[in-house]
PDB file of C-alpha atoms in Angstrom:
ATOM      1  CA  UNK A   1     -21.866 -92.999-137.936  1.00 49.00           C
ATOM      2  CA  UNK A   2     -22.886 -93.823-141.528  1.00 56.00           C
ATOM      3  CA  UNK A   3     -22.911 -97.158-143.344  1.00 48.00           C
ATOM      4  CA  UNK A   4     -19.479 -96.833-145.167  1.00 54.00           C
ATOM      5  CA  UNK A   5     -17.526 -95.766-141.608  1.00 62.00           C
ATOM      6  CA  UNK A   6     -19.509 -98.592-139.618  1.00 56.00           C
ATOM      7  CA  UNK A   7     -18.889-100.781-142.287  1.00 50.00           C
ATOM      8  CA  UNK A   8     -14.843-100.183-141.969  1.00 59.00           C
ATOM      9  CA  UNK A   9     -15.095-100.195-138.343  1.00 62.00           C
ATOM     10  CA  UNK A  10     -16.192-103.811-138.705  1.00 55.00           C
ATOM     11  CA  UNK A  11     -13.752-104.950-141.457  1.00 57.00           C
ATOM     12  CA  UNK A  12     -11.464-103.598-138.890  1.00 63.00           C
ATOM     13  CA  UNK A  13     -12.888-105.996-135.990  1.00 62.00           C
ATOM     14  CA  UNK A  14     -12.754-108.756-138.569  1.00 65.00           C
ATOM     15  CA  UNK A  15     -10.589-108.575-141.274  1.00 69.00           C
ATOM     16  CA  UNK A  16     -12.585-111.386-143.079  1.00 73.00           C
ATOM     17  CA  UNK A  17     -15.590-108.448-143.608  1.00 77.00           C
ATOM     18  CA  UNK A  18     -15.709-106.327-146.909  1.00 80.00           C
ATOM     19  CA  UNK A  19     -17.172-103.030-147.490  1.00 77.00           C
ATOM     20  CA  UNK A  20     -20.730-103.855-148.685  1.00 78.00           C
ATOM     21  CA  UNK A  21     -20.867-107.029-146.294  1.00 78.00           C
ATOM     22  CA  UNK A  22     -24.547-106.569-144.444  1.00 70.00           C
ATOM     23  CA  UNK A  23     -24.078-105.730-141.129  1.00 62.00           C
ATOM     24  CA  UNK A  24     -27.632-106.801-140.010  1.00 59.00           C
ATOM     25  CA  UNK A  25     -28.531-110.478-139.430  1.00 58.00           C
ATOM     26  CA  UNK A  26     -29.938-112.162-142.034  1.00 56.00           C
ATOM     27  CA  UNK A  27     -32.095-115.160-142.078  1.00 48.00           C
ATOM     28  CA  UNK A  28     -30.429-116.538-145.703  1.00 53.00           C
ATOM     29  CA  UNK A  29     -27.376-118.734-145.290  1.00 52.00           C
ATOM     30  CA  UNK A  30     -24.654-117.362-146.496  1.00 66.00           C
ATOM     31  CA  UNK A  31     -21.323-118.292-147.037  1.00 71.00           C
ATOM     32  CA  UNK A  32     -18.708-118.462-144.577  1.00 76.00           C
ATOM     33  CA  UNK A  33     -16.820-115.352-144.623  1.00 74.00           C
ATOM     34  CA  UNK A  34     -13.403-117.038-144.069  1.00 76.00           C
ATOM     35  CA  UNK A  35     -14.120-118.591-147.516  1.00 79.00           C
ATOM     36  CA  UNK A  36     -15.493-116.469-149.589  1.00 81.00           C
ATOM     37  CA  UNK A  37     -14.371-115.362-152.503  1.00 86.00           C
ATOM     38  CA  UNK A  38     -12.719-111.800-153.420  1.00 86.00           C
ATOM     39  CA  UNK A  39     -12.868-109.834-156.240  1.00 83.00           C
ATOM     40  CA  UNK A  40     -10.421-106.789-156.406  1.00 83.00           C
ATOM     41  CA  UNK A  41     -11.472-103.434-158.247  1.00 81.00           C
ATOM     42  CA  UNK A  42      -9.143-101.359-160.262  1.00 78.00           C
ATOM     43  CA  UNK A  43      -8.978 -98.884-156.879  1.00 79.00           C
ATOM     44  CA  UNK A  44      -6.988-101.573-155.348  1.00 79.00           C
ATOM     45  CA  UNK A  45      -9.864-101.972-152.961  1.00 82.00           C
ATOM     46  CA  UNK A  46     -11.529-105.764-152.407  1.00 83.00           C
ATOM     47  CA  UNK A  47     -15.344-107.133-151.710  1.00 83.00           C
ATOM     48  CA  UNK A  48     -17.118-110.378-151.752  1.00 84.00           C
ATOM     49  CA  UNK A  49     -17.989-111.486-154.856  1.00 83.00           C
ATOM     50  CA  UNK A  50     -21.348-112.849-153.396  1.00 82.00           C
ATOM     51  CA  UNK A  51     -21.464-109.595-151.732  1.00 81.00           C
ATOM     52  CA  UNK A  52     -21.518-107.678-155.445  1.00 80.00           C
ATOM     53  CA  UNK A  53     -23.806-109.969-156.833  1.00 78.00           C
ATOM     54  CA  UNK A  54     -26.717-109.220-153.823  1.00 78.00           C
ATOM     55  CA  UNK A  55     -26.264-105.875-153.432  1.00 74.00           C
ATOM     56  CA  UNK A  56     -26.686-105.626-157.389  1.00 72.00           C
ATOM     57  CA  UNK A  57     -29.532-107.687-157.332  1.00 69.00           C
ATOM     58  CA  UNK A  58     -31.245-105.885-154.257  1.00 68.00           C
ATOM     59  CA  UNK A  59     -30.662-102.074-155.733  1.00 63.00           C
ATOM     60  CA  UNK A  60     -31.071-103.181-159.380  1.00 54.00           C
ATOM     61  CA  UNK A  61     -27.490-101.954-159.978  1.00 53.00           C
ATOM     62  CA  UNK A  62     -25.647-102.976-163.411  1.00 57.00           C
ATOM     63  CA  UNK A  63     -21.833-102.990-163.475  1.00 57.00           C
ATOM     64  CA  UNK A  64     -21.726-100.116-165.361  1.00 56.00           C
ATOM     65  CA  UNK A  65     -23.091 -97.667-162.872  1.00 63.00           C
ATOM     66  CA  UNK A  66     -21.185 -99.847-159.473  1.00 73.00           C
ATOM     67  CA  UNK A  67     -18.502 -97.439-157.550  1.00 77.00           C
ATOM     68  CA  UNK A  68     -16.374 -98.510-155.046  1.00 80.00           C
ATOM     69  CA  UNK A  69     -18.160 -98.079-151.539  1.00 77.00           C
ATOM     70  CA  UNK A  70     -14.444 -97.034-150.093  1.00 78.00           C
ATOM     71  CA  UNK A  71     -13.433 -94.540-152.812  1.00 80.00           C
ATOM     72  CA  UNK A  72     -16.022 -94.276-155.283  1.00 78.00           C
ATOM     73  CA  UNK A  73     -14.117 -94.334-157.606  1.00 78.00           C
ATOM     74  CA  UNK A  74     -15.928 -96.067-160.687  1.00 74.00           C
ATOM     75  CA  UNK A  75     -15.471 -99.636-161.442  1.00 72.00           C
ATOM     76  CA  UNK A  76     -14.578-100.173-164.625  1.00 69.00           C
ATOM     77  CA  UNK A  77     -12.108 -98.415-166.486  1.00 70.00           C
ATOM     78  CA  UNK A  78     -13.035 -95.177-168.998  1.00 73.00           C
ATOM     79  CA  UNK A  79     -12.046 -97.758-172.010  1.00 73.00           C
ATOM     80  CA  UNK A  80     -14.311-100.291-170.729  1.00 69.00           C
ATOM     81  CA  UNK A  81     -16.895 -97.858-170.749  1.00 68.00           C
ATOM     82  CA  UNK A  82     -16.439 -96.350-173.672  1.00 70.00           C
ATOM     83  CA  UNK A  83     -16.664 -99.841-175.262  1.00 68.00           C
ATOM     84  CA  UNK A  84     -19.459-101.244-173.719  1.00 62.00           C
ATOM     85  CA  UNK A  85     -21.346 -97.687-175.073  1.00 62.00           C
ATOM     86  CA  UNK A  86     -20.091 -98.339-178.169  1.00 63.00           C
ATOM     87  CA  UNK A  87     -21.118-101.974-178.667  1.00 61.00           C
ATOM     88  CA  UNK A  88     -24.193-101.531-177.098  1.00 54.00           C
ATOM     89  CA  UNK A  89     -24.328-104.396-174.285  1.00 52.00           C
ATOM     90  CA  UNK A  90     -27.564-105.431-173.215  1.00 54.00           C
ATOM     91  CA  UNK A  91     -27.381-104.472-169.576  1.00 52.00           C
ATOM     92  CA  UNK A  92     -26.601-100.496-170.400  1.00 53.00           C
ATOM     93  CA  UNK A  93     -29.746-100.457-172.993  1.00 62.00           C
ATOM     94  CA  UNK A  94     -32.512-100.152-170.596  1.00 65.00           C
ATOM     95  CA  UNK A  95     -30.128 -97.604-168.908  1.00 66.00           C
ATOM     96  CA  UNK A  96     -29.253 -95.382-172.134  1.00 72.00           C
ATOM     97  CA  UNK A  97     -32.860 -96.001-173.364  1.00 80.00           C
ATOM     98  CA  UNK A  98     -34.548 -94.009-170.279  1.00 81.00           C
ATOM     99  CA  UNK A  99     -31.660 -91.165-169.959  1.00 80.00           C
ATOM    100  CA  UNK A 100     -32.776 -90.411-173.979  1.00 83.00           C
ATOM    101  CA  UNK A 101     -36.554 -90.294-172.337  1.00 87.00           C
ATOM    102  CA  UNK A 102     -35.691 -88.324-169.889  1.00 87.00           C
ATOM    103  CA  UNK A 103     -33.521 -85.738-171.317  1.00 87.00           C
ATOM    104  CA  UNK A 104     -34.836 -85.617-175.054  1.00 89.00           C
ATOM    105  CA  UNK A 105     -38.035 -83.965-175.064  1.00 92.00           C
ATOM    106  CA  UNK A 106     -38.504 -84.363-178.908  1.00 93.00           C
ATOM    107  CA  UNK A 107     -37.722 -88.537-178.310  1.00 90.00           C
ATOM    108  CA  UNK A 108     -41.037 -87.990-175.772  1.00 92.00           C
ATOM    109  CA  UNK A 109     -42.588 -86.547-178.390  1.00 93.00           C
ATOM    110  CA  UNK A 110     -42.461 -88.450-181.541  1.00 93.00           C
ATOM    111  CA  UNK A 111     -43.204 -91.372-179.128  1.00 92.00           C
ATOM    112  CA  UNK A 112     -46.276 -90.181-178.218  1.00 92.00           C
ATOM    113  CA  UNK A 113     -47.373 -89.727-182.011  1.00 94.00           C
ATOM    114  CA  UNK A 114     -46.037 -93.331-182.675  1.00 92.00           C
ATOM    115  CA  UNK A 115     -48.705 -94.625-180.103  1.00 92.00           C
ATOM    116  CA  UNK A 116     -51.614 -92.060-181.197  1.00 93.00           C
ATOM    117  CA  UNK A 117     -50.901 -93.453-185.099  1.00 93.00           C
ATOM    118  CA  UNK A 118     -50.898 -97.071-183.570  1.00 91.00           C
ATOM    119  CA  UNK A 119     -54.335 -96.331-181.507  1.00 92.00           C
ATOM    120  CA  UNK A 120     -55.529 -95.076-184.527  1.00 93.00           C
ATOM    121  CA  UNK A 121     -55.107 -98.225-186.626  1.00 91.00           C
ATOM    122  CA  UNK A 122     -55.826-100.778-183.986  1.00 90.00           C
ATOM    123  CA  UNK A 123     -59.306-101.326-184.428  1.00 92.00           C
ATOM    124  CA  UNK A 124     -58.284-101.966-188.401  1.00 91.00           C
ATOM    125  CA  UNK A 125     -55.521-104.430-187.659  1.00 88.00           C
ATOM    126  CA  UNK A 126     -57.764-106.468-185.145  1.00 89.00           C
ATOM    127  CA  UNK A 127     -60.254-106.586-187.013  1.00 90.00           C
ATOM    128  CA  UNK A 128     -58.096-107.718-190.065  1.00 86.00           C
ATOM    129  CA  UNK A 129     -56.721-110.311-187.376  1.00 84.00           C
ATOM    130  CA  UNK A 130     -60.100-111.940-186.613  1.00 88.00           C
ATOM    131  CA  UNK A 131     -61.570-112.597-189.853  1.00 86.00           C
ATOM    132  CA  UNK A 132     -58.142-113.872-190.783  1.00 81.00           C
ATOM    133  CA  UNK A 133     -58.358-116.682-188.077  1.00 82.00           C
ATOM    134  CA  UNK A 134     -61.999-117.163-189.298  1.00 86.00           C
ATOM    135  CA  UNK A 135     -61.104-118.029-192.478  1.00 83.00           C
ATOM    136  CA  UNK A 136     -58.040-119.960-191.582  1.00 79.00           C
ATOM    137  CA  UNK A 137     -59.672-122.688-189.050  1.00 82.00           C
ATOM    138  CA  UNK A 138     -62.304-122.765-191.790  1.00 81.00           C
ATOM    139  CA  UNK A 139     -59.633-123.285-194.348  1.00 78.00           C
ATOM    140  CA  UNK A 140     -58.237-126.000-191.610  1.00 75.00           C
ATOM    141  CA  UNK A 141     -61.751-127.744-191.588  1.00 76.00           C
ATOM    142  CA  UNK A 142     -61.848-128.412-195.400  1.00 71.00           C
ATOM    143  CA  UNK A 143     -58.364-130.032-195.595  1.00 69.00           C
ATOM    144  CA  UNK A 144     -59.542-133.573-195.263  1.00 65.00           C
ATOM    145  CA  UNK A 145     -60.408-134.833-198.229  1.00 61.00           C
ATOM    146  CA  UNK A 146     -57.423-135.580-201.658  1.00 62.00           C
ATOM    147  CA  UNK A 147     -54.696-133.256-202.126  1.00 65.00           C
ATOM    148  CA  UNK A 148     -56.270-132.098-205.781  1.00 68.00           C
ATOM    149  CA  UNK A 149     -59.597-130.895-203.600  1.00 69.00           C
ATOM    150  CA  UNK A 150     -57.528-129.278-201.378  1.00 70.00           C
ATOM    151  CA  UNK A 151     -55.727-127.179-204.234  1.00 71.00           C
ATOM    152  CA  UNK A 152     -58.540-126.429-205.558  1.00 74.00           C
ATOM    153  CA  UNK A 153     -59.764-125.437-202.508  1.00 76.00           C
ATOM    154  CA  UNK A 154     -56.669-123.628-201.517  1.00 75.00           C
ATOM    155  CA  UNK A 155     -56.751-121.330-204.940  1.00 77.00           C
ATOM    156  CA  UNK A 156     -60.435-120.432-203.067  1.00 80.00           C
ATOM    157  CA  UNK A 157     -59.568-119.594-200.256  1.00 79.00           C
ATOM    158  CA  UNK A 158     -56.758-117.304-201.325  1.00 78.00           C
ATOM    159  CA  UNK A 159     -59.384-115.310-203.401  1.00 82.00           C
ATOM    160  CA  UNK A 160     -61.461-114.843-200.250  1.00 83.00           C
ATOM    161  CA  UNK A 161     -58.379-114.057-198.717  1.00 80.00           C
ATOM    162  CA  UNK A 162     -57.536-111.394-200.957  1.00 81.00           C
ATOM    163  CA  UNK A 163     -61.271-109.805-200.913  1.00 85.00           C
ATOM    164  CA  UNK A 164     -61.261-109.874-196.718  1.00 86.00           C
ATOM    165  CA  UNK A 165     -63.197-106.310-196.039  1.00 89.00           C
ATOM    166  CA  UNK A 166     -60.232-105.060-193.516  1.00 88.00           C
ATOM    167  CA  UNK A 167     -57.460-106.669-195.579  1.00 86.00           C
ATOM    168  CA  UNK A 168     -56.514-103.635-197.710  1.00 87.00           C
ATOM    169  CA  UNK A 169     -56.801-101.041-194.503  1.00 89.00           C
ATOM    170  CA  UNK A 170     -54.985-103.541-192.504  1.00 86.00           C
ATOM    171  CA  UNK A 171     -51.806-103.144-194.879  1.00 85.00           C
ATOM    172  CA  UNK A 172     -51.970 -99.573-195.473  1.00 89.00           C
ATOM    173  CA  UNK A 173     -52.059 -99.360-191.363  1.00 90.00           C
ATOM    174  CA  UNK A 174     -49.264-101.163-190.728  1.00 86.00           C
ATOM    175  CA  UNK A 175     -47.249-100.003-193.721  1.00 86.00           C
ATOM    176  CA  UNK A 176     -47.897 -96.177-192.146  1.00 90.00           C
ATOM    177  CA  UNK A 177     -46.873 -97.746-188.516  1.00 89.00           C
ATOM    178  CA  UNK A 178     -43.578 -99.397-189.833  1.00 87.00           C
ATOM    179  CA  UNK A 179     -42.762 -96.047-191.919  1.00 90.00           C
ATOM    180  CA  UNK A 180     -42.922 -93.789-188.773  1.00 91.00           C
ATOM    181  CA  UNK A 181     -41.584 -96.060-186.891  1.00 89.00           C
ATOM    182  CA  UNK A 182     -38.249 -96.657-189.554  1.00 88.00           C
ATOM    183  CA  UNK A 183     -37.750 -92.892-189.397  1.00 92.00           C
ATOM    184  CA  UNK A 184     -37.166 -93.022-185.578  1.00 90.00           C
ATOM    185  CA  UNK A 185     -34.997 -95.365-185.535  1.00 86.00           C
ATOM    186  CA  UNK A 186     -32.961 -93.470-188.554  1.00 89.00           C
ATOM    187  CA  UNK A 187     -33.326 -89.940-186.263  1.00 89.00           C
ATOM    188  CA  UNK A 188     -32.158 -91.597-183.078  1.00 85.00           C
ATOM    189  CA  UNK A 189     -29.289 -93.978-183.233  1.00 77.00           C
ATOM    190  CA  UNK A 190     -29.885 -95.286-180.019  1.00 75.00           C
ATOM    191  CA  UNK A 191     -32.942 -96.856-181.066  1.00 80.00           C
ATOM    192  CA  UNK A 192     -33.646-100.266-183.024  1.00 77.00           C
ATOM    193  CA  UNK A 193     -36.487-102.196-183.705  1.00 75.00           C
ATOM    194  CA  UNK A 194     -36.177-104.523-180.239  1.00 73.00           C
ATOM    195  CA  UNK A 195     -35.724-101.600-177.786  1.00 76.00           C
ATOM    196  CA  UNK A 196     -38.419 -99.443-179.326  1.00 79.00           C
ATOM    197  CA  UNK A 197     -41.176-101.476-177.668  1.00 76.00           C
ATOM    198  CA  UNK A 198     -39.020-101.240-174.512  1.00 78.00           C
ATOM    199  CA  UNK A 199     -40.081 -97.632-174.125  1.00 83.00           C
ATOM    200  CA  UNK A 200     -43.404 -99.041-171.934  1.00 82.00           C
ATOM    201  CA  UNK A 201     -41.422-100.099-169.516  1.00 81.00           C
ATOM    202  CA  UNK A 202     -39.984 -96.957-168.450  1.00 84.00           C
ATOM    203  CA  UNK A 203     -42.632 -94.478-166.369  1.00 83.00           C
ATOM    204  CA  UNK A 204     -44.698 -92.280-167.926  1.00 84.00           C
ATOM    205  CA  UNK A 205     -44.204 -93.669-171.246  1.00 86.00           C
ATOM    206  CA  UNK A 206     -46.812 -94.860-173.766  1.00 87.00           C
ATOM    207  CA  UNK A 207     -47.296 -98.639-174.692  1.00 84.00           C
ATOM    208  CA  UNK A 208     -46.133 -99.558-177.765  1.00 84.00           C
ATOM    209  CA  UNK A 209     -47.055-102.447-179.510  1.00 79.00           C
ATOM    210  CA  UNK A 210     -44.543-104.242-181.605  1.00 71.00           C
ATOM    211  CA  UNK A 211     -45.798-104.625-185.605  1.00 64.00           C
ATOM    212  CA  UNK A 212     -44.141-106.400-187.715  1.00 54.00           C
ATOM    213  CA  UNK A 213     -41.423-104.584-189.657  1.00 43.00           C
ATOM    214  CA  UNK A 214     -43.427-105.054-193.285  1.00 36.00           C
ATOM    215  CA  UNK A 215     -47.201-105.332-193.356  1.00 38.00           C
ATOM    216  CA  UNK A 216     -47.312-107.230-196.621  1.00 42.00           C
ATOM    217  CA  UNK A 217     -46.006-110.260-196.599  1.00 38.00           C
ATOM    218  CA  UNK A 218     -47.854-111.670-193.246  1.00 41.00           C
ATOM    219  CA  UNK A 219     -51.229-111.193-195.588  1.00 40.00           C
ATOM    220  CA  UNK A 220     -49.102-113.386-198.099  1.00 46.00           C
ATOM    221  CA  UNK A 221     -51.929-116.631-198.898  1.00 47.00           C
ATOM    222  CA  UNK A 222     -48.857-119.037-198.931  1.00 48.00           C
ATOM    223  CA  UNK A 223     -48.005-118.285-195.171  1.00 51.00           C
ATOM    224  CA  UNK A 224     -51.863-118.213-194.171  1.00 52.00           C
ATOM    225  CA  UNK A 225     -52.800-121.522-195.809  1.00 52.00           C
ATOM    226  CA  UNK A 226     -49.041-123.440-195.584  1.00 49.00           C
ATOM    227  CA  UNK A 227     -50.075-126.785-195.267  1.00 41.00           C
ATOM    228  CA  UNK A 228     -47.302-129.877-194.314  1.00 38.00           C
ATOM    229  CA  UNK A 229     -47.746-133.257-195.841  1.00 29.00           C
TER     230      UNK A 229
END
């Protein structure tokens, strides 16, 4: 006898049971089943709402992909679907995200040229990173004198700023990163800038790491040195 037919047999015995109700003893407490609450799909059939949520949480189901365990039929209605596609809710993302992995062999591999570029230029914009923090907790340690020393100071500090060895390289990195990545996004709708970094999570997939749209402006002097009075 299989789940689904020992499961009815029960609901049967007790009418109080639902489909997906666990038919092992568990050591949680649960609610009674004489009070818990019922949520009908549009089958007609009913389950435990407490039910749903566990067994979603257990099999790392979303609504989207949830059938009814007496008819299978699905869920939610081919409108609801359709919409949630559409509007792209957050729950269906990671889901749409690794059937595009999966099934699009090109996605797989302009992926795997984003992260080669991005090893590439990692060295560069760590490098660029470090001497950046050097110079700003220097720049930190010479604010405590007058505000004209420290504008005079701070119209230093931007020159060395500007003249940093890995500053240039840095940009030009980042800049090619952001291009390659822009033109993925533009080739695959499905994509945007937050779920592009997302890709690691799925298996077999490269780690990303998630640059900053424009490489300029974070080199900008008036964001390193910003000072509050």
């Amino acid at each position: 006898m299989d789940v689904e037919a020992e499961a009815q047999q029960q609901e049967q015995i007790n009418p109080h049971r639902c489909h997906i109700c666990p038919l092992t003893q568990d050591t949680a407490p649960r609610i009674p089943l004489e009070n818990s609450p019922w949520m009908y799909l549009q089958c007609g059939h009913r389950i435990h709402t407490n039910c749903f949520l566990e067994k979603s949480y257990n099999d790392d189901l979303s609504t989207i992909r949830f059938s009814c365990p007496a008819c299978q039929e699905h869920a939610l209605t081919n409108h609801m679907v359709e919409w949630i596609e559409a509007n792209d809710i957050h729950f269906y993302r990671p889901l749409r995200l690794e059937t595009l992995w999966n099934e699009n062999a090109e996605l797989r591999e302009d992926i795997k040229n984003l992260s080669k570029l991005q090893r590439k230029h990692s060295l560069v914009i760590r490098n660029h990173k470090l001497e950046s923090a050097q110079l700003k907790n220097e720049w930190k340690r010479a604010i405590h004198s007058s505000l004209e020393y420290i504008r005079l100071q701070k119209k230093e500090f931007k020159n060395r700023l500007v003249n940093l060895p890995y500053r240039k390289k840095a940009i030009r990195a980042i800049n090619e990163i952001t291009h390659l990545r822009a033109s993925l996004i533009a080739k695959y709708p499905n994509l945007s800038w937050h779920n592009l970094s997302q890709i690691s999570r799925i298996p077999g997939a490269p780690n990303l790491k998630n640059y900053p749209r424009v490489g300029r402006w974070i080199f900008s002097g008036n964001r390193l040195f910003h000072i509050r009075f």
